[in-house]
mmCIF file of N, CA and C in Angstrom:
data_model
loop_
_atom_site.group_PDB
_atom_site.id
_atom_site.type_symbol
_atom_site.label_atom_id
_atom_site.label_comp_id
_atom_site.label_asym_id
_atom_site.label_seq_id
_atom_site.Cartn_x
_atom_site.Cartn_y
_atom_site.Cartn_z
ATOM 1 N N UNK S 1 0.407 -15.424 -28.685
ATOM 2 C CA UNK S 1 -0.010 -15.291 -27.301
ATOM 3 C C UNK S 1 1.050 -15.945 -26.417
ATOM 4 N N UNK S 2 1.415 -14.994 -25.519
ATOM 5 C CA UNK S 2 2.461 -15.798 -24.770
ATOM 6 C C UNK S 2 1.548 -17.102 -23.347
ATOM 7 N N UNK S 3 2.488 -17.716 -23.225
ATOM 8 C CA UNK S 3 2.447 -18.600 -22.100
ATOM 9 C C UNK S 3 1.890 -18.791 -20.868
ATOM 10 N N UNK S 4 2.387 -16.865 -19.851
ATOM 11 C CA UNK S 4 1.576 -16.576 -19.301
ATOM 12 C C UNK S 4 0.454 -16.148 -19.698
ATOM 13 N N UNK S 5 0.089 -15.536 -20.366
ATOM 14 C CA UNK S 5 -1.808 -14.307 -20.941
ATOM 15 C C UNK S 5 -2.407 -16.029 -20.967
ATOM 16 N N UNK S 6 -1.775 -17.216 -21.711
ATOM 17 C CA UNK S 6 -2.952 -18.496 -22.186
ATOM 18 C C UNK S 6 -3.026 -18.618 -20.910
ATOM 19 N N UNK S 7 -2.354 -19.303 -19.366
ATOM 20 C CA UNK S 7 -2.327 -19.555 -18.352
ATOM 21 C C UNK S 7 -3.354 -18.676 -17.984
ATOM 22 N N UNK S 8 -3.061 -17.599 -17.712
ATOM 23 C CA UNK S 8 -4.053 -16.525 -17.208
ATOM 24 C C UNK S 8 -5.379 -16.655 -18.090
ATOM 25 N N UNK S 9 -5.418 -16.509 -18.744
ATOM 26 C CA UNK S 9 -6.883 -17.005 -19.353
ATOM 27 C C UNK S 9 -7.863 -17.713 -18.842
ATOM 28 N N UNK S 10 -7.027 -18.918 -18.526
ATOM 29 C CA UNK S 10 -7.433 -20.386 -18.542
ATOM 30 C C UNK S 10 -7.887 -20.085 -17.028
ATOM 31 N N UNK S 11 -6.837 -19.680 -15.769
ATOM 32 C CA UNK S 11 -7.336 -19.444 -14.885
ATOM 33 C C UNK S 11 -8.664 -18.287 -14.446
ATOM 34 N N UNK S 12 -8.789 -17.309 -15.274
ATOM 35 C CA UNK S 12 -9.608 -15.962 -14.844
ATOM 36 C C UNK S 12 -11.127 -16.711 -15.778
ATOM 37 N N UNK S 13 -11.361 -18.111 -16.352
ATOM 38 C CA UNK S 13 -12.152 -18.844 -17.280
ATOM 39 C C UNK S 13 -12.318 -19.288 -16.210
ATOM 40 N N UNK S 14 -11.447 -20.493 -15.453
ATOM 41 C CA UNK S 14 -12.288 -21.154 -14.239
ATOM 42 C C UNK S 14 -12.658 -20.515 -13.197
ATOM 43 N N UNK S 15 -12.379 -19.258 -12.553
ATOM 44 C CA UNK S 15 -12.938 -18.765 -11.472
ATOM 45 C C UNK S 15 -13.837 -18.171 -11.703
ATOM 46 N N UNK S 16 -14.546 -17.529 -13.014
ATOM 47 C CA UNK S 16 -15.624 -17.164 -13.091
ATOM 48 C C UNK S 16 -16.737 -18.553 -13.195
ATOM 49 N N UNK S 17 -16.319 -19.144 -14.131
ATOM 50 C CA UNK S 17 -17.486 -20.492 -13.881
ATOM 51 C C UNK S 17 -17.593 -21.337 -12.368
ATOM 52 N N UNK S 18 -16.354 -20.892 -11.816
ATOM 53 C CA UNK S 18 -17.289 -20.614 -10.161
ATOM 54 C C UNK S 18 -17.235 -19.842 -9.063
ATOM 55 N N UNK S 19 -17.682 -18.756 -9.979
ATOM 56 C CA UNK S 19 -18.669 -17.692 -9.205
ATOM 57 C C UNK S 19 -17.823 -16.699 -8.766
ATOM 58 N N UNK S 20 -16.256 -16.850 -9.314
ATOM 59 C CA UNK S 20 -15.799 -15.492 -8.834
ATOM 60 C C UNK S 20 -15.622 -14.408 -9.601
ATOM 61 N N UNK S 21 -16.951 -13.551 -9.875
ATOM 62 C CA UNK S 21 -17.024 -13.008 -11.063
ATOM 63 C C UNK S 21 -15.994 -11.854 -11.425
ATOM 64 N N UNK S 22 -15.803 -11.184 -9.462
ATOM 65 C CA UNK S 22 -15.353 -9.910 -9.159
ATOM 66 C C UNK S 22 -14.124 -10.152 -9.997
ATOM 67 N N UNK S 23 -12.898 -11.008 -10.013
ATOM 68 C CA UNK S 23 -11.836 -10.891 -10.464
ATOM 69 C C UNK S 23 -11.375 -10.616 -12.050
ATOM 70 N N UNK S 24 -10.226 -10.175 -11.840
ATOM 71 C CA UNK S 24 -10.199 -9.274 -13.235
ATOM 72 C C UNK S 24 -8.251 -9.317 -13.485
ATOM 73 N N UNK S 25 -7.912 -9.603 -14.729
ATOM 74 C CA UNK S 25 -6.598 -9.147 -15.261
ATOM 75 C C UNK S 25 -6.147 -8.084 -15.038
ATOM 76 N N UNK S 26 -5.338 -7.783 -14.767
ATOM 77 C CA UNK S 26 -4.068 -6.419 -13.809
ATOM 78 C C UNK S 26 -3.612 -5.477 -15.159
ATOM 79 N N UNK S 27 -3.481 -6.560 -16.376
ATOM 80 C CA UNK S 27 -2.953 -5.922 -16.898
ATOM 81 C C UNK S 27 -1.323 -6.253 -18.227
ATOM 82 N N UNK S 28 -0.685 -7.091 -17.145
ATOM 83 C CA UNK S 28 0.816 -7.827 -17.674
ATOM 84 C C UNK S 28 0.703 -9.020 -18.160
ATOM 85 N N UNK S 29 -0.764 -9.565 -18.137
ATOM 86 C CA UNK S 29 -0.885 -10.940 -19.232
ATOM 87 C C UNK S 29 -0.391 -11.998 -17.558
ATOM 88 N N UNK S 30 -0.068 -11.643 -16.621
ATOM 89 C CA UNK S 30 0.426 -12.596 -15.693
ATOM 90 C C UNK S 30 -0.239 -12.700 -14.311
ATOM 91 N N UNK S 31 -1.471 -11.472 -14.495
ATOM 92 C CA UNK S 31 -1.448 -11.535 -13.191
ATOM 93 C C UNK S 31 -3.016 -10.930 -13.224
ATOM 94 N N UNK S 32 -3.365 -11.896 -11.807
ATOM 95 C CA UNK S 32 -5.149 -11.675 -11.478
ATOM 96 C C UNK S 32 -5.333 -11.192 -10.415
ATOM 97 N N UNK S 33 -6.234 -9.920 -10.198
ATOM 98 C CA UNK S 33 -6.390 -9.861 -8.781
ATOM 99 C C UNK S 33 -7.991 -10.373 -8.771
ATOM 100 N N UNK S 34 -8.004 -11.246 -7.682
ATOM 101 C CA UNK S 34 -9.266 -11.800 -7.500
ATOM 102 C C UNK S 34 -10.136 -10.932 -6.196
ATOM 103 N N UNK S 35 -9.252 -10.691 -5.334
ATOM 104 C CA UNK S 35 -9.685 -9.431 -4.359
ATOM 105 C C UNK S 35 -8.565 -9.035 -3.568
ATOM 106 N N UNK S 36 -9.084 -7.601 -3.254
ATOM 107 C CA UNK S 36 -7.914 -6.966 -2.852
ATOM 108 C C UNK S 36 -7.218 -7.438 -1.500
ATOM 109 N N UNK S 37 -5.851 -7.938 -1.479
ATOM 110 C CA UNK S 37 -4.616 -8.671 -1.217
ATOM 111 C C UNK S 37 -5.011 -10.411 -1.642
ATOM 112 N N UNK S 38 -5.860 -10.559 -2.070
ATOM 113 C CA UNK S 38 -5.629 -11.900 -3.128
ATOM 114 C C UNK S 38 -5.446 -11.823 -4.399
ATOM 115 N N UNK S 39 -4.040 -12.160 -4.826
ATOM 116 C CA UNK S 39 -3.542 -11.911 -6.509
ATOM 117 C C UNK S 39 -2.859 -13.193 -6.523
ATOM 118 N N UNK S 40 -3.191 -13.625 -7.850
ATOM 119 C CA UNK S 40 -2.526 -14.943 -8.639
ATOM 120 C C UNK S 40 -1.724 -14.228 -9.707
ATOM 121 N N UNK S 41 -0.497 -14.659 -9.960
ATOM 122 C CA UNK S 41 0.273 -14.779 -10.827
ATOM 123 C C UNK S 41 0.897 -16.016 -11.354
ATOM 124 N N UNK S 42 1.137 -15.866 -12.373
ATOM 125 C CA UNK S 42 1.505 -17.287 -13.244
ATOM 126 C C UNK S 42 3.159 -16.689 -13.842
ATOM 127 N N UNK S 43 3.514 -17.662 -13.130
ATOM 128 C CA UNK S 43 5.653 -17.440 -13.513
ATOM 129 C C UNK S 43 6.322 -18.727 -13.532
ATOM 130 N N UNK S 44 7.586 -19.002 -14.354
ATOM 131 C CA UNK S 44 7.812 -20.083 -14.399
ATOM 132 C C UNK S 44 7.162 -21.520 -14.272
ATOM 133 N N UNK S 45 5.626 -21.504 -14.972
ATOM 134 C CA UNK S 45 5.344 -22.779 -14.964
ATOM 135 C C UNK S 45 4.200 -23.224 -13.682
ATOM 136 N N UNK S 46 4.300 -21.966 -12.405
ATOM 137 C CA UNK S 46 3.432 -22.607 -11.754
ATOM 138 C C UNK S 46 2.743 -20.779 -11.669
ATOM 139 N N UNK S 47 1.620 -21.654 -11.354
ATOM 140 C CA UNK S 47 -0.013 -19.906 -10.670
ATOM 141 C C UNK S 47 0.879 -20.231 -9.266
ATOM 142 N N UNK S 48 1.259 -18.620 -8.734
ATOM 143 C CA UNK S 48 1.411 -17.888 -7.421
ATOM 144 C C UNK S 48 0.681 -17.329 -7.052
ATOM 145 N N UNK S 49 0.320 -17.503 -5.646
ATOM 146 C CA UNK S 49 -1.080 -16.932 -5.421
ATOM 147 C C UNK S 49 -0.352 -16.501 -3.679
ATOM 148 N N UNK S 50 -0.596 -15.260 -3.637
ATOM 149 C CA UNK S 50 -0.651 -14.993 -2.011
ATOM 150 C C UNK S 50 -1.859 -13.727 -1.754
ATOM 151 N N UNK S 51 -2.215 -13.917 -0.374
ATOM 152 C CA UNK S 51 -3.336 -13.577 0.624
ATOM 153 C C UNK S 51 -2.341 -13.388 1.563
ATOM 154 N N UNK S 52 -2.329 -11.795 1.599
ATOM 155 C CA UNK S 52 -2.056 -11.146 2.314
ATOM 156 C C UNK S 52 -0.050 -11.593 2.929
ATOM 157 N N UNK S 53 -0.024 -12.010 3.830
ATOM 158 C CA UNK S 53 1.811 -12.550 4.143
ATOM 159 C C UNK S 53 1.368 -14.378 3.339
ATOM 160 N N UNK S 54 0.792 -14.577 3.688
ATOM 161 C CA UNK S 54 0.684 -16.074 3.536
ATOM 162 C C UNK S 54 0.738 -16.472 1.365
ATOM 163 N N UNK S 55 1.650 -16.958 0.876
ATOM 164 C CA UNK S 55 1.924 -17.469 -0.430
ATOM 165 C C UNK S 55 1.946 -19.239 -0.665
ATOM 166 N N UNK S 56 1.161 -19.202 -1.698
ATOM 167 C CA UNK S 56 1.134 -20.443 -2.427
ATOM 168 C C UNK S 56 1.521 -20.985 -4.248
ATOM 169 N N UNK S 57 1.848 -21.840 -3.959
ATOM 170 C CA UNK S 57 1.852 -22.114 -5.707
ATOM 171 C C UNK S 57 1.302 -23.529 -6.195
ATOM 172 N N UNK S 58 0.951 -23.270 -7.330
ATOM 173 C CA UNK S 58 -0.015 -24.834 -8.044
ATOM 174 C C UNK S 58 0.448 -25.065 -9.315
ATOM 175 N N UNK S 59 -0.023 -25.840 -9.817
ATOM 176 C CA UNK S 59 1.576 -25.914 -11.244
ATOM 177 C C UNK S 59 0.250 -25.705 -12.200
ATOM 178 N N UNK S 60 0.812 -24.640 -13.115
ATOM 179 C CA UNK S 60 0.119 -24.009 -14.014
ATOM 180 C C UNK S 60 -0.163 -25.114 -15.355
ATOM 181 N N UNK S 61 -0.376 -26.328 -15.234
ATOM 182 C CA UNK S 61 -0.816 -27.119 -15.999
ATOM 183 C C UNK S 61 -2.461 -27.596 -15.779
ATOM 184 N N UNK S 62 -2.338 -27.145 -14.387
ATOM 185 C CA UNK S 62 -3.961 -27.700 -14.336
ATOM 186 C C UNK S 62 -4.566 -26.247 -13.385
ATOM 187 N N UNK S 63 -4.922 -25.466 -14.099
ATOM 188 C CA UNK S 63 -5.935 -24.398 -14.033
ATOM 189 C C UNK S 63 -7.263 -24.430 -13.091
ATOM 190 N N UNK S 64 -7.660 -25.472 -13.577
ATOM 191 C CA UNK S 64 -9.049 -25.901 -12.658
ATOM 192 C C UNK S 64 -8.554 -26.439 -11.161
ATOM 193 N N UNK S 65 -7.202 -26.988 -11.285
ATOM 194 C CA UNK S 65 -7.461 -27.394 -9.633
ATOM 195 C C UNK S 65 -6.887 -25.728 -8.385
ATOM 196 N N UNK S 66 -6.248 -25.029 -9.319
ATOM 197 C CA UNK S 66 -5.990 -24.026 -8.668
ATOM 198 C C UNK S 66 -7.032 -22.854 -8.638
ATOM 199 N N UNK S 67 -7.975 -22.725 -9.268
ATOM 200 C CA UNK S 67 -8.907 -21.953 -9.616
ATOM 201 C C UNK S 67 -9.817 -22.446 -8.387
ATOM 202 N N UNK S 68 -10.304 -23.940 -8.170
ATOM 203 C CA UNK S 68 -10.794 -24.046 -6.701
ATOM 204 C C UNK S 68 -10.301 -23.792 -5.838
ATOM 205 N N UNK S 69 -8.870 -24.040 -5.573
ATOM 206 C CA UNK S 69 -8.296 -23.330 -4.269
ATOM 207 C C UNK S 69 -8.589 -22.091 -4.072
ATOM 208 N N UNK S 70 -8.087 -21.033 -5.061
ATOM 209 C CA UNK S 70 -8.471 -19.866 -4.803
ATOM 210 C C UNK S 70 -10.079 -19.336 -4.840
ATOM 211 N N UNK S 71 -10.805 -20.123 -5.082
ATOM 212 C CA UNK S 71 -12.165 -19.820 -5.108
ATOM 213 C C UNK S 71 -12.554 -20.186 -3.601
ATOM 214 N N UNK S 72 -11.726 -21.596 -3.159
ATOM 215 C CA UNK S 72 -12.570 -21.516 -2.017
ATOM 216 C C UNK S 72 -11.787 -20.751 -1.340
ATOM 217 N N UNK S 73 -10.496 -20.317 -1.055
ATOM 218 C CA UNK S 73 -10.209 -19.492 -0.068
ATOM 219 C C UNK S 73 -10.425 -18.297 -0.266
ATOM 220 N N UNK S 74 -11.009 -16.940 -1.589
ATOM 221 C CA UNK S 74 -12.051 -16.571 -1.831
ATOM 222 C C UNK S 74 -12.707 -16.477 -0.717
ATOM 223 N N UNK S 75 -13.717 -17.337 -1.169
ATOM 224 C CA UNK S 75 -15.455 -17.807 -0.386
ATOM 225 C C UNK S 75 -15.125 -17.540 1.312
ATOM 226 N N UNK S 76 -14.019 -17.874 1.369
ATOM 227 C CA UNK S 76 -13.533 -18.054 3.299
ATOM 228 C C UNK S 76 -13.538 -16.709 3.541
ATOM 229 N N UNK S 77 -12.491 -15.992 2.626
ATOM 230 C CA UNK S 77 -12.313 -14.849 3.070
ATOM 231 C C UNK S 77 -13.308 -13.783 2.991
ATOM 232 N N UNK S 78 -14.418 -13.738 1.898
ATOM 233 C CA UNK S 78 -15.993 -13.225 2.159
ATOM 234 C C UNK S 78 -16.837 -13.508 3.601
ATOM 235 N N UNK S 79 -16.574 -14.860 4.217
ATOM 236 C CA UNK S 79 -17.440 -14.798 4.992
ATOM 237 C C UNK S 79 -16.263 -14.576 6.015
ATOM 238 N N UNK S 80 -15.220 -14.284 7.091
ATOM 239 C CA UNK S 80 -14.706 -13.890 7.716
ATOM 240 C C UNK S 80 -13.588 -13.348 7.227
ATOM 241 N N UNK S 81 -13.510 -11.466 7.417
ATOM 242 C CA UNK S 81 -12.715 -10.661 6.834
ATOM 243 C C UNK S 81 -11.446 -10.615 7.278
ATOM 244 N N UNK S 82 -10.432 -11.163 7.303
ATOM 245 C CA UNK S 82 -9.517 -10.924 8.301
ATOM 246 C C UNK S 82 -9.080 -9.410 8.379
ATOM 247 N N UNK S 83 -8.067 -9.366 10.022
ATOM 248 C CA UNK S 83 -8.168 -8.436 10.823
ATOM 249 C C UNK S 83 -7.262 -7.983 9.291
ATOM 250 N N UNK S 84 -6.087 -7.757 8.706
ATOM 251 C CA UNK S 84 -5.424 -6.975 8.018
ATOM 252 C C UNK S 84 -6.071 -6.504 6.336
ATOM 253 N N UNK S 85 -7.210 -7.073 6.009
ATOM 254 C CA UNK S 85 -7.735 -6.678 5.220
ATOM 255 C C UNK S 85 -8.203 -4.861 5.539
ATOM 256 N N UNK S 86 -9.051 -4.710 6.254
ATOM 257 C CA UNK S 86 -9.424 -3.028 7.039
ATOM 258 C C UNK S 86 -7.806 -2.374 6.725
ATOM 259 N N UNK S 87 -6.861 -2.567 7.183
ATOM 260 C CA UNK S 87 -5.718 -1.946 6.899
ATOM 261 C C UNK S 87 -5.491 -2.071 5.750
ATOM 262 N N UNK S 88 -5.312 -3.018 4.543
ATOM 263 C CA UNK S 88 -4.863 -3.132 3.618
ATOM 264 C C UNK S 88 -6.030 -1.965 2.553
ATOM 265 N N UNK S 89 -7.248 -2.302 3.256
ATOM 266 C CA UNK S 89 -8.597 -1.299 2.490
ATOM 267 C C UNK S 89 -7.926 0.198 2.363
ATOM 268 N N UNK S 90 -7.939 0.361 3.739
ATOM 269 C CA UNK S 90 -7.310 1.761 4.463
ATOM 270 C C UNK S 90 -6.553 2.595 3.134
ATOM 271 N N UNK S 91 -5.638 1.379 3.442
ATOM 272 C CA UNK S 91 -4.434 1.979 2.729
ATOM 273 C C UNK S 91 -4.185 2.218 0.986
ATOM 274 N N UNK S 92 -4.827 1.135 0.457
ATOM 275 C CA UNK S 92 -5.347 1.301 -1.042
ATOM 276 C C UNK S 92 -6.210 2.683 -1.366
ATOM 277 N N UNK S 93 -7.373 2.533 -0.379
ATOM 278 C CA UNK S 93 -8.261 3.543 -0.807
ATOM 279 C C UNK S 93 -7.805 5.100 -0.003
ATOM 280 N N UNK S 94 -7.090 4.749 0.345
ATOM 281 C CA UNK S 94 -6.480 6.840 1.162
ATOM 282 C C UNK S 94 -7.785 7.005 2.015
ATOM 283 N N UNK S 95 -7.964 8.238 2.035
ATOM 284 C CA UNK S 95 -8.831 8.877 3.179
ATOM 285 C C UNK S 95 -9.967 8.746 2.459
ATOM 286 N N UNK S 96 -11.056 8.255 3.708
ATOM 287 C CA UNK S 96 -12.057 8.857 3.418
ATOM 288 C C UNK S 96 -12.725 9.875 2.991
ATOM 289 N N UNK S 97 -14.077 10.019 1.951
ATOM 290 C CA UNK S 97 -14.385 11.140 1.679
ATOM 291 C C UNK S 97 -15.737 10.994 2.311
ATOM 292 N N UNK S 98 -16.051 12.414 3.064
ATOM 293 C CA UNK S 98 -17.272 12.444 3.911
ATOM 294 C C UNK S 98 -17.620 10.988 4.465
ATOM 295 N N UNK S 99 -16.327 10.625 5.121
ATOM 296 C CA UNK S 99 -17.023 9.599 6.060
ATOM 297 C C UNK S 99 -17.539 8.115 5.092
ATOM 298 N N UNK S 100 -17.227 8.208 4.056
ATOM 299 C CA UNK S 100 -17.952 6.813 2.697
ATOM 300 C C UNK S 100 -16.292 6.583 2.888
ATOM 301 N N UNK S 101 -16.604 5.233 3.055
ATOM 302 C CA UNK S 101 -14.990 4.311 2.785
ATOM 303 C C UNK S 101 -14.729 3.960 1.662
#
């Protein structure tokens, strides 16, 4: 098992034990999307995490303290959607069908 997939593990382990069930592995063993334009990746040693323009990093030794960050900024971003999320929706999901987004 490589380095990143254990990292990633460890992180997609603590955000479900709090409560962020929605998030899910991408795929490359490196990378989580927890919601759409919030993705963590784990590279060189530290979890990268950016929301939308705004990027952060936490040093991939301690899982749990970055797993709250992104849980609570998560939780923030559930209860006030920011304005570029609707665009970012937009644009992931293409056109509407009959009017259902």
């Amino acid at each position: 098992m490589s380095e990143a997939r254990a990292a990633t593990e460890k992180l997609h382990t603590e955000l479900h034990g709090l409560g962020v069930t929605s998030a899910y592995e991408v795929g490359d063993d490196a990378t989580i999307s927890v919601w759409i334009g919030l993705v963590v990746r784990y590279r060189d040693g530290f979890y990268r995490w950016q929301e939308g323009t705004a990027k952060r990093r936490h040093l991939g030794t301690d899982p749990v303290g970055c797993a709250i960050r992104v849980a609570r900024r998560y939780k923030e971003l559930q209860a006030d959607i920011p304005l570029w999320w609707d665009d970012l929706a937009r644009e992931m999901r293409g056109k509407p069908v009959q009017d259902y987004p």
